[in-house]
Coordinates of C-alpha atoms and ligand atoms in Angstrom, one line a residue:
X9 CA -90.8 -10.9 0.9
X10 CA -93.7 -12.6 2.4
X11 CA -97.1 -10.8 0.8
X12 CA -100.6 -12.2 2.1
X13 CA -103.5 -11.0 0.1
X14 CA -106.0 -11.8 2.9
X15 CA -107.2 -9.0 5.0
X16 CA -109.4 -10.6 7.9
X17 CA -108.2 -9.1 11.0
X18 CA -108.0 -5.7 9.3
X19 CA -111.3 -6.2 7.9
X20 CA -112.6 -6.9 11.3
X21 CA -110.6 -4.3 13.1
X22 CA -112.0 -2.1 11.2
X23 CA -115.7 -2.8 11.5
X24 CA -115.3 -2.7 15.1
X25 CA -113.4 1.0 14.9
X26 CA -116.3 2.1 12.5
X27 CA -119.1 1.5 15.0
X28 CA -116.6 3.3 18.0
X29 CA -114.5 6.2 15.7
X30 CA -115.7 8.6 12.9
X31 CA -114.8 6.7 9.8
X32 CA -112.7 4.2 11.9
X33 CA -109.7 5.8 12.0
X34 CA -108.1 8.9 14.1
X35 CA -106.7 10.9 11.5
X36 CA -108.8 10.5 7.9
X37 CA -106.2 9.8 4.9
X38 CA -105.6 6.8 7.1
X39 CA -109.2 5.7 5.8
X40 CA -108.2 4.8 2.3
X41 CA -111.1 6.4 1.3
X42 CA -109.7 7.7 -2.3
X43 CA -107.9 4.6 -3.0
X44 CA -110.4 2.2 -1.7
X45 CA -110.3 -1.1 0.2
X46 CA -109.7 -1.7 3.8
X47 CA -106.9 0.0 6.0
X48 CA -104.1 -2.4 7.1
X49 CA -103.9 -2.3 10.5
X50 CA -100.4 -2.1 11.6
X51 CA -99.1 -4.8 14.2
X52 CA -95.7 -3.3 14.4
X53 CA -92.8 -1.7 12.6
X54 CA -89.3 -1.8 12.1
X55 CA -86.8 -0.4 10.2
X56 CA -88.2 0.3 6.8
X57 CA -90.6 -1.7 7.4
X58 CA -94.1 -2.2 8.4
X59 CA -96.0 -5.5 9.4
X60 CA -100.0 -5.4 9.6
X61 CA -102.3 -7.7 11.8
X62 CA -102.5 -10.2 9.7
X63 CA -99.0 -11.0 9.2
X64 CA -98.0 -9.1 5.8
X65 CA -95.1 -7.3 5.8
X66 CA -94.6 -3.8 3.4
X67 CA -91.7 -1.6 2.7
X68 CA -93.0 1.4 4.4
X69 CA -93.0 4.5 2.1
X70 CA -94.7 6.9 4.3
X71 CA -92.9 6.7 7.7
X72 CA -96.0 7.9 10.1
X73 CA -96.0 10.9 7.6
X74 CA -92.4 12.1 7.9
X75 CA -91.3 11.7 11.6
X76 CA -89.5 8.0 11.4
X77 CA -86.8 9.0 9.0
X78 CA -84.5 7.1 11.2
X79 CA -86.1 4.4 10.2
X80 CA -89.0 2.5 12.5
X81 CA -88.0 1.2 16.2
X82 CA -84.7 2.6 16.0
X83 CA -82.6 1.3 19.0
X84 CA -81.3 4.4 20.4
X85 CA -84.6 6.3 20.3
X86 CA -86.7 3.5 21.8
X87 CA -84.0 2.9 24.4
X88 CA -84.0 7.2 24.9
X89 CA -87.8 6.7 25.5
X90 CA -87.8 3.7 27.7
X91 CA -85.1 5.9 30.3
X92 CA -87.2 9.0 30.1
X93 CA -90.3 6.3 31.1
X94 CA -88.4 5.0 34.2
X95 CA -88.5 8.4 35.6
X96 CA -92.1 9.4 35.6
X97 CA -94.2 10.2 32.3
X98 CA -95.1 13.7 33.0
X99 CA -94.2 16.2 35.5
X100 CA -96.6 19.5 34.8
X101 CA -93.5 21.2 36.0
X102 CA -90.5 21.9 34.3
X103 CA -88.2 19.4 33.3
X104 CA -83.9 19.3 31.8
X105 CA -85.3 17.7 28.4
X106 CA -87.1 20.2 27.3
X107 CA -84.1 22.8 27.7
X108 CA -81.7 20.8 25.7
X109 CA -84.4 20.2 23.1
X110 CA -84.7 24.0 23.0
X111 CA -81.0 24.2 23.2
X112 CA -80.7 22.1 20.4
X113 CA -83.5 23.2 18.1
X114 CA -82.3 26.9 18.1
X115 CA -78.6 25.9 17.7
X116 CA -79.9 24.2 14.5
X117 CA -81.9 26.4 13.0
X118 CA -81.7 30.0 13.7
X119 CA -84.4 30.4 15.9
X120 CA -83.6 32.8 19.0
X121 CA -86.4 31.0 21.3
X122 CA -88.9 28.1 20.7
X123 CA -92.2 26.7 22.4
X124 CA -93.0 23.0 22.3
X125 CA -96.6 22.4 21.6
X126 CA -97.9 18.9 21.2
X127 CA -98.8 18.7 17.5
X128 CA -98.1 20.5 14.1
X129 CA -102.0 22.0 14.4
X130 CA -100.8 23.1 17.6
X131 CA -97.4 25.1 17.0
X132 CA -99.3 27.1 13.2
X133 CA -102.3 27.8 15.2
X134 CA -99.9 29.2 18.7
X135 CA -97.7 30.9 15.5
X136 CA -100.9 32.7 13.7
X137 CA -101.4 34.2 17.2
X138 CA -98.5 35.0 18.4
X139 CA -98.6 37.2 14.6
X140 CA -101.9 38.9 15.6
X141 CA -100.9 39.9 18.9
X142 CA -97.3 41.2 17.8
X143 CA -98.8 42.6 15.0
X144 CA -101.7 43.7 16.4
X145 CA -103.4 43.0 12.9
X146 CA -106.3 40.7 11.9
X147 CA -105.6 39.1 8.3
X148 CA -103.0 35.8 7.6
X149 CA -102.4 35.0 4.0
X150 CA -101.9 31.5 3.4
X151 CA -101.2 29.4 0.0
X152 CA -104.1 27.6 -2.0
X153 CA -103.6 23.3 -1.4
X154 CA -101.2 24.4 1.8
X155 CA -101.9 22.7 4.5
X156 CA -101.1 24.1 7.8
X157 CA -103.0 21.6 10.3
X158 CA -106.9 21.4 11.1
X159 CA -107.8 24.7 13.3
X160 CA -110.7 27.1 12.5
X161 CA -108.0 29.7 10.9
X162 CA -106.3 28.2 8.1
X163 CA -109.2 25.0 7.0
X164 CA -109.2 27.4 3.7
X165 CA -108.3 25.9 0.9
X166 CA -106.4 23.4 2.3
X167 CA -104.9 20.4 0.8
X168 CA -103.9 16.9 2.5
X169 CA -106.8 15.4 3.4
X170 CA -109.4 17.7 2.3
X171 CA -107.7 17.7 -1.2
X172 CA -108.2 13.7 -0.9
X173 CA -111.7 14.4 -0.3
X174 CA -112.2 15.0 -4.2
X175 CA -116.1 16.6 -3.7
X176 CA -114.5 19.5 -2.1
X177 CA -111.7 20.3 -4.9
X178 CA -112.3 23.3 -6.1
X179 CA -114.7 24.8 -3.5
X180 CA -114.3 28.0 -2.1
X181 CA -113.7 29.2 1.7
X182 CA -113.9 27.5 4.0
X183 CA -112.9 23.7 3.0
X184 CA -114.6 22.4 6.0
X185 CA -118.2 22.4 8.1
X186 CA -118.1 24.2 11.3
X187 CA -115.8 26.8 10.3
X188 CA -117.5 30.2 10.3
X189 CA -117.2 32.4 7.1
X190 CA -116.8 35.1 9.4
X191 CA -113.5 33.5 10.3
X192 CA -112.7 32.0 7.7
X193 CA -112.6 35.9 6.0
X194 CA -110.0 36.6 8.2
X195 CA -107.7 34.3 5.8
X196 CA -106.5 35.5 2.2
X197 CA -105.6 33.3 -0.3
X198 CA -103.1 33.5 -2.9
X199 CA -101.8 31.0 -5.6
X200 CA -98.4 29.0 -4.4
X201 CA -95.6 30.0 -7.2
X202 CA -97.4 33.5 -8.2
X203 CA -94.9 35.7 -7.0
X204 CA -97.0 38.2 -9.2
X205 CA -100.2 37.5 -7.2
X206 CA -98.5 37.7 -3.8
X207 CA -96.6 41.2 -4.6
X208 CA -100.2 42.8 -5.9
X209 CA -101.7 41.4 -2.8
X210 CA -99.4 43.0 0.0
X211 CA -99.1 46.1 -1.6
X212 CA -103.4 46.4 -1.3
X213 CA -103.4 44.6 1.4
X214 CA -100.1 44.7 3.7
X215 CA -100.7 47.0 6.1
X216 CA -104.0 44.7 7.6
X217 CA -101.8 41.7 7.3
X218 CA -100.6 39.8 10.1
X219 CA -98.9 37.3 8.8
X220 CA -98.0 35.2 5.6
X221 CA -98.0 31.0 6.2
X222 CA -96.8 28.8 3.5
X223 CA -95.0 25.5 3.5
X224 CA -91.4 26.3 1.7
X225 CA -91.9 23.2 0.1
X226 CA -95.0 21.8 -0.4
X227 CA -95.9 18.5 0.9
X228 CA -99.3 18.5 1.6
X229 CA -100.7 19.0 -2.3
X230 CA -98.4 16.2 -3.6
X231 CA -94.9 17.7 -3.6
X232 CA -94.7 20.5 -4.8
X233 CA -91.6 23.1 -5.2
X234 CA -90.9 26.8 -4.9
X235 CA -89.8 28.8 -8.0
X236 CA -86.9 31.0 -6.9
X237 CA -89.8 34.1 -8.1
X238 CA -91.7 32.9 -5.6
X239 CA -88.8 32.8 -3.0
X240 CA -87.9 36.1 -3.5
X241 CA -91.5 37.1 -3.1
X242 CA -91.7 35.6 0.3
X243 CA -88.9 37.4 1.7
X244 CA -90.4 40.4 0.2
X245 CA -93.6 40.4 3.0
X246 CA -91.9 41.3 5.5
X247 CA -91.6 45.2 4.4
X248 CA -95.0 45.9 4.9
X249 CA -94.6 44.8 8.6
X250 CA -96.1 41.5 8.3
X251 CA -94.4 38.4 9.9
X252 CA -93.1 35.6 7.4
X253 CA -94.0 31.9 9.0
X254 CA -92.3 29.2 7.5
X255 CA -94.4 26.1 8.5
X256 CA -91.5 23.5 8.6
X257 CA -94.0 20.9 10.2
X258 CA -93.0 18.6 7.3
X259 CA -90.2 20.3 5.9
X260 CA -88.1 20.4 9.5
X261 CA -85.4 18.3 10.0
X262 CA -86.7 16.3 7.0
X263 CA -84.7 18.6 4.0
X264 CA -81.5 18.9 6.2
X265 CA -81.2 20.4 10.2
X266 CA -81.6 23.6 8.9
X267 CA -84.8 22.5 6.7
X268 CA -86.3 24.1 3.9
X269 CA -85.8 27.8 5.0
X270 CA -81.7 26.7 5.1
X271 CA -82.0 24.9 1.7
X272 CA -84.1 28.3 -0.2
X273 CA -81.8 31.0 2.0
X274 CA -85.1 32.2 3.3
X275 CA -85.1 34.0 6.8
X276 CA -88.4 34.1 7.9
X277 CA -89.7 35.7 11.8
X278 CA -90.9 32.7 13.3
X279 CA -91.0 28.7 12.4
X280 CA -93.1 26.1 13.2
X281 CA -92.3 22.5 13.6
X282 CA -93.8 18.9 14.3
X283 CA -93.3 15.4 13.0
X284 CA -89.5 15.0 13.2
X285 CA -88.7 17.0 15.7
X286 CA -90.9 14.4 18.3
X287 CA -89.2 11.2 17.2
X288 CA -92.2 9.3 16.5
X289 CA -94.0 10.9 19.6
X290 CA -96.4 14.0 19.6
X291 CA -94.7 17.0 19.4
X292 CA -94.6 20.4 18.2
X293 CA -92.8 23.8 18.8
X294 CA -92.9 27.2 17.5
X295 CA -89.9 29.3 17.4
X296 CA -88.4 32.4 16.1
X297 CA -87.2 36.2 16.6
X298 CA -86.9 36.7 20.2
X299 CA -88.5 40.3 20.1
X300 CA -91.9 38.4 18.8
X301 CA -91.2 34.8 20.7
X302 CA -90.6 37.3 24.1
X303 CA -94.5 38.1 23.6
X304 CA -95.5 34.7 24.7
X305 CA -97.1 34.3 28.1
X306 CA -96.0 34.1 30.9
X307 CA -93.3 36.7 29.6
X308 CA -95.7 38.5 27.1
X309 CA -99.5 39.0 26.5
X310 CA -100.2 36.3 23.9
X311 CA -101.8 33.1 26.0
X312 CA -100.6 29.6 24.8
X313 CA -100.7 26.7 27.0
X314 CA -100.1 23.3 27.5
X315 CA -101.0 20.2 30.0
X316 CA -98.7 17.8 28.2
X317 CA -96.4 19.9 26.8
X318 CA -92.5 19.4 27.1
X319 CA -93.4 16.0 28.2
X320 CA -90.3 14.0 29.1
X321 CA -90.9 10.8 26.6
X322 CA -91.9 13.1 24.1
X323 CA -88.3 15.3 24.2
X324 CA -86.4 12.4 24.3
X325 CA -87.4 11.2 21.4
X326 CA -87.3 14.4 19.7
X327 CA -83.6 14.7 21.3
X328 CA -82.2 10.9 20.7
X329 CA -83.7 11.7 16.6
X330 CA -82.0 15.0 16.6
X331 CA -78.8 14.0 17.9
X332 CA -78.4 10.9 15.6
X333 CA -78.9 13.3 12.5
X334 CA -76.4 15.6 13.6
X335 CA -74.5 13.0 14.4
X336 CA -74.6 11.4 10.9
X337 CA -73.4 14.6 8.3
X338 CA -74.0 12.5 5.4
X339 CA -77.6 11.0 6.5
X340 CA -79.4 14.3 4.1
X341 CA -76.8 13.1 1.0
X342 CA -77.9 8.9 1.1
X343 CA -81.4 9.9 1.8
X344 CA -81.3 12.5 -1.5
X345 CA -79.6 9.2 -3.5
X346 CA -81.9 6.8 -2.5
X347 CA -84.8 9.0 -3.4
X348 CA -83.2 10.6 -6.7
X349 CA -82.5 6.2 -7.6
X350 CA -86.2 5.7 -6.8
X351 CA -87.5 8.4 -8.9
X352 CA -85.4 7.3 -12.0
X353 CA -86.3 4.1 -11.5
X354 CA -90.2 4.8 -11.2
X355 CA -89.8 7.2 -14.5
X356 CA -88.5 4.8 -16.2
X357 CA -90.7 1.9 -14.9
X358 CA -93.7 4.2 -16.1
X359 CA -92.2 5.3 -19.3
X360 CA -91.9 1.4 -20.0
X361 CA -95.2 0.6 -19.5
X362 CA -97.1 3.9 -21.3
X363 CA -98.1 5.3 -18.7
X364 CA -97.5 9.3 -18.1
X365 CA -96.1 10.5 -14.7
X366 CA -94.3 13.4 -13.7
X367 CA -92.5 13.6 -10.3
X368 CA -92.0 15.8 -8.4
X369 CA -88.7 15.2 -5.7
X370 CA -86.8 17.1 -3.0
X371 CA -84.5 15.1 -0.8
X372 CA -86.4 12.6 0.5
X373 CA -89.8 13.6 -0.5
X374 CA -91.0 12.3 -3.6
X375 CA -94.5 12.7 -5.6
X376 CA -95.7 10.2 -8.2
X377 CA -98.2 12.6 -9.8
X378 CA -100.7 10.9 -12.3
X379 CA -100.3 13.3 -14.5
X380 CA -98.0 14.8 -17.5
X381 CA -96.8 18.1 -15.8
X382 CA -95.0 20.2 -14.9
X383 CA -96.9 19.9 -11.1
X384 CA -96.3 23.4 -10.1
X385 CA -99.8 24.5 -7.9
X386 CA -102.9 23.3 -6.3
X387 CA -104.2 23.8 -9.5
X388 CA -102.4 21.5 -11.6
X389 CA -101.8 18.6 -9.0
X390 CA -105.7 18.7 -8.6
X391 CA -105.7 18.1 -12.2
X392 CA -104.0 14.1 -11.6
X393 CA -105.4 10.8 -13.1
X394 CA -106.8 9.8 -9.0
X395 CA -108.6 6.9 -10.3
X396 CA -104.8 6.0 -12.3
X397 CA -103.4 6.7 -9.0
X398 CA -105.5 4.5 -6.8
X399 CA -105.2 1.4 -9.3
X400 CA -101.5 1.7 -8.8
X401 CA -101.5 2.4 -5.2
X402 CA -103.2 -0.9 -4.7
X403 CA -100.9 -3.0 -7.5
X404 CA -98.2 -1.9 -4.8
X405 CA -100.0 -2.5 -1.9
X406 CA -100.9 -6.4 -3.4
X407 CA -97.1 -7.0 -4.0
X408 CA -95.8 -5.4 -0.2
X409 CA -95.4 -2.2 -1.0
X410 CA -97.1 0.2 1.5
X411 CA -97.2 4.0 -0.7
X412 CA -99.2 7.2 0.4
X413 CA -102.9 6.1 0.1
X414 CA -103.6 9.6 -1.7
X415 CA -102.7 11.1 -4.7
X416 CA -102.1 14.6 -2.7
X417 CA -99.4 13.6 -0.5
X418 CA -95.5 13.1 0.0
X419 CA -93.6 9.9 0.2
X420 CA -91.0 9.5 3.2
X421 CA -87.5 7.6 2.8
X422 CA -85.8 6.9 5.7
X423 CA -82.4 5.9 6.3
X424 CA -83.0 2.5 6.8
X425 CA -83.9 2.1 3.5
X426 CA -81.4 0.4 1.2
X427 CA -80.9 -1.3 -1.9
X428 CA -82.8 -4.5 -1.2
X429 CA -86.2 -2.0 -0.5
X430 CA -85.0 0.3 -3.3
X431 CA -85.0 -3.1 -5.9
X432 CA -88.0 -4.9 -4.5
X433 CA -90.1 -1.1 -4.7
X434 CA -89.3 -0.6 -8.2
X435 CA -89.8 -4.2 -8.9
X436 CA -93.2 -4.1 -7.9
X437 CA -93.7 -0.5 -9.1
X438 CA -92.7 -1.9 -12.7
X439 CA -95.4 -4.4 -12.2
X440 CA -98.3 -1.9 -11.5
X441 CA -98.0 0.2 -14.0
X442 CA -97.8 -2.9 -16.5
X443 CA -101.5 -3.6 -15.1
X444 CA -102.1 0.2 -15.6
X445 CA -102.4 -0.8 -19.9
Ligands
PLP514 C1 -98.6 17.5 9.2 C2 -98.6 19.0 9.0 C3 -99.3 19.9 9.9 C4 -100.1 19.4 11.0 O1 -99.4 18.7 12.0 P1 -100.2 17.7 13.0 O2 -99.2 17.2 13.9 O3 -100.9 16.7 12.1 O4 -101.3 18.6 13.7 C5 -99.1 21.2 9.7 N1 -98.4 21.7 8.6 C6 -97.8 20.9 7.8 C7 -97.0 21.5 6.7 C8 -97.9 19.5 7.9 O5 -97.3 18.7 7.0

């Protein structure tokens, strides 16, 4: 593996993008703000890996943040792409794609109809009103450290990003400027894993309640996984005539086809989706019951719209990546080995050094949590060693190995990594937590 410690196009790249782009980047964890140094700029990808402007090449561990698990560049999703391209880019009219994405996507999962929506943010924030208007109630419940995208809504006690942001752990409503209290009131919180907590609150609450959003595994506060309590707790909103939404943004397509909700047994009233389901290219879609999907305009009153939605280059990706993991029955079973090696490998690695970890692992998402656990909540994860965390994000990063730049997020394997990535990420893993002593 060829590893260059010199940074100078990135470090110029990004001084230009500073003086154009907020923080000169598009999406902020991308900013390496908690781990410090400069962002790598990314000339291409390809497989499992990643090469940056200046010629260094890393074994990729966070696959655009869950929708290459195929792998980067992968031949018959580029080529899917490229034929969509020589027929126009965008109609604003109805197009075949998008019917056998639908097609597909509800065969998969359960859902009776689905929307495409051009982003995750999109599809929770289409989902939460879609709720309202079937419901016709105000309040959502959503989980402390979920994340669920960046709209007014559900920026309350959020995690991703704003949990990165460590001046803003442990702050009350609303976790970001510009979002009105007012609206932000409209949003209860409860603790993820307290079936107790949940229970008490719909039986004061449930009758004003909308909806419940949670991720049914959590991603987006380092990993973090549902207690079968808590499961069971879930299910249980939906007597007081609120609608369960299982945000699958990360989860979908990632945990098997039928994602998380298949995996716990849960059945909740509507889904949402992103990431995976777009192949590398923006997409989202929300999906569901057909009584409460059948309330979407133009059929029903609930207005959602779209300029670029359904866009042909967009669904073929999303189909050509669909098609290949249906395609592939044991794809879920080699991604689950890989990761299950990797975390063995990185217990022990730590374990060898003195250093305490605990990690937390579902398929192929994996947390390396800086801390001695069990991780079950917001409230332990946000109690993690970050400065720990950041010394061995960059130990990897020095010896080729690109890993989430944040404590508070999810790994991504994809199937194009093997045994030779698998090797040369522990070796270097072994290596940074030695310089951890
Ligand atoms: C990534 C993510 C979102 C937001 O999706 P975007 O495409 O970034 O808008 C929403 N919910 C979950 C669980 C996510 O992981």
């Amino acid at each position: 593996m060829t590893v260059t410690t010199q940074t100078t196009q990135s470090e110029r790249l990004f001084e230009r993008a500073r003086r154009v782009t907020p923080g000169g980047v598009n999406s902020p964890v991308r900013a390496f703000k908690s781990v410090g140094g400069v962002p790598r700029f990314i000339d291409h990808a390809d497989g499992a890996y990643l090469t940056d402007v200046d010629g260094a090449r890393y074994i990729d561990h966070i696959g655009s943040w869950g929708p290459m698990i195929l792998g980067h560049n992968h031949p018959a999703v580029r080529e899917a792409i490229l034929e969509a391209a020589q027929g126009g880019t965008s109609f604003g009219a109805p197009s075949v794609r998008e019917v056998e994405l639908a097609e597909l996507v509800t065969r998969l999962t359960g859902a009776e109809k689905v929307r495409f929506v051009n982003s995750g943010t999109e599809a929770t924030m289409s989902a939460l009103r879609l709720a309202r208007g079937y419901t016709g109630r105000k309040y959502t419940v959503k989980f402390r450290g979920n994340y669920h995208g960046h709209f007014d809504g559900l920026l309350v006690e959020a995690g991703s990003g704003l949990m990165t942001n460590a001046d803003r752990l442990g702050t009350a409503a609303p976790s970001s400027a510009g979002v009105p209290e007012e609206y932000a009131g409209l949003t209860l919180v409860a603790d993820y894993n307290d079936p107790d907590a949940l229970d008490q609150l719909m039986r004061e609450r449930g009758a004003e309640i909308a909806a419940v959003i949670f991720e049914p595994v959590v991603g987006n506060a380092g990993v973090l996984i549902p207690t079968p309590d808590f499961v069971d707790a879930l299910q249980r909103v939906q007597q007081v005539g609120a609608l369960l939404i299982a945000d699958e943004v990360m989860t979908g397509f990632r945990l098997g086809l039928q994602g998380a909700c298949g995996l716990l047994g849960l059945q909740p009233d509507l889904i949402c989706w992103g990431k995976i389901i777009g192949g590398g290219l923006p997409v989202g879609a929300y999906g569901g019951r057909a009584d409460v999907m059948d309330f979407v305009s133009p059929q029903g009153p609930v207005y959602q719209a779209g300029t670029l939605s359904g866009n042909p280059l967009a669904m073929a990706a999303g189909l050509a990546t669909l098609r290949l993991l249906e395609a592939d029955p044991d794809v879920y079973a080699r991604l689950d080995g890989y990761t299950l090696r990797l975390a063995e490998g990185l217990q022990a690695a730590a374990q060898a050094a003195g250093v305490i970890i605990s990690i937390n692992r579902i398929g192929s998402m994996l947390t390396v949590f800086f801390h001695p656990g069990p991780v079950r909540s917001y409230t332990d994860a946000a109690q993690a060693d970050t400065a720990a965390f950041a010394a061995w994000f960059q130990g990897l990063l020095a010896r080729g190995v690109y890993w989430a730049p944040s404590q508070f997020e999810s790994i991504f394997i994809s199937s194009a990594h093997g045994d030779a990535e698998l090797e040369a990420t522990l070796t270097a893993a072994r290596a940074a937590f030695g310089e951890l002593r």
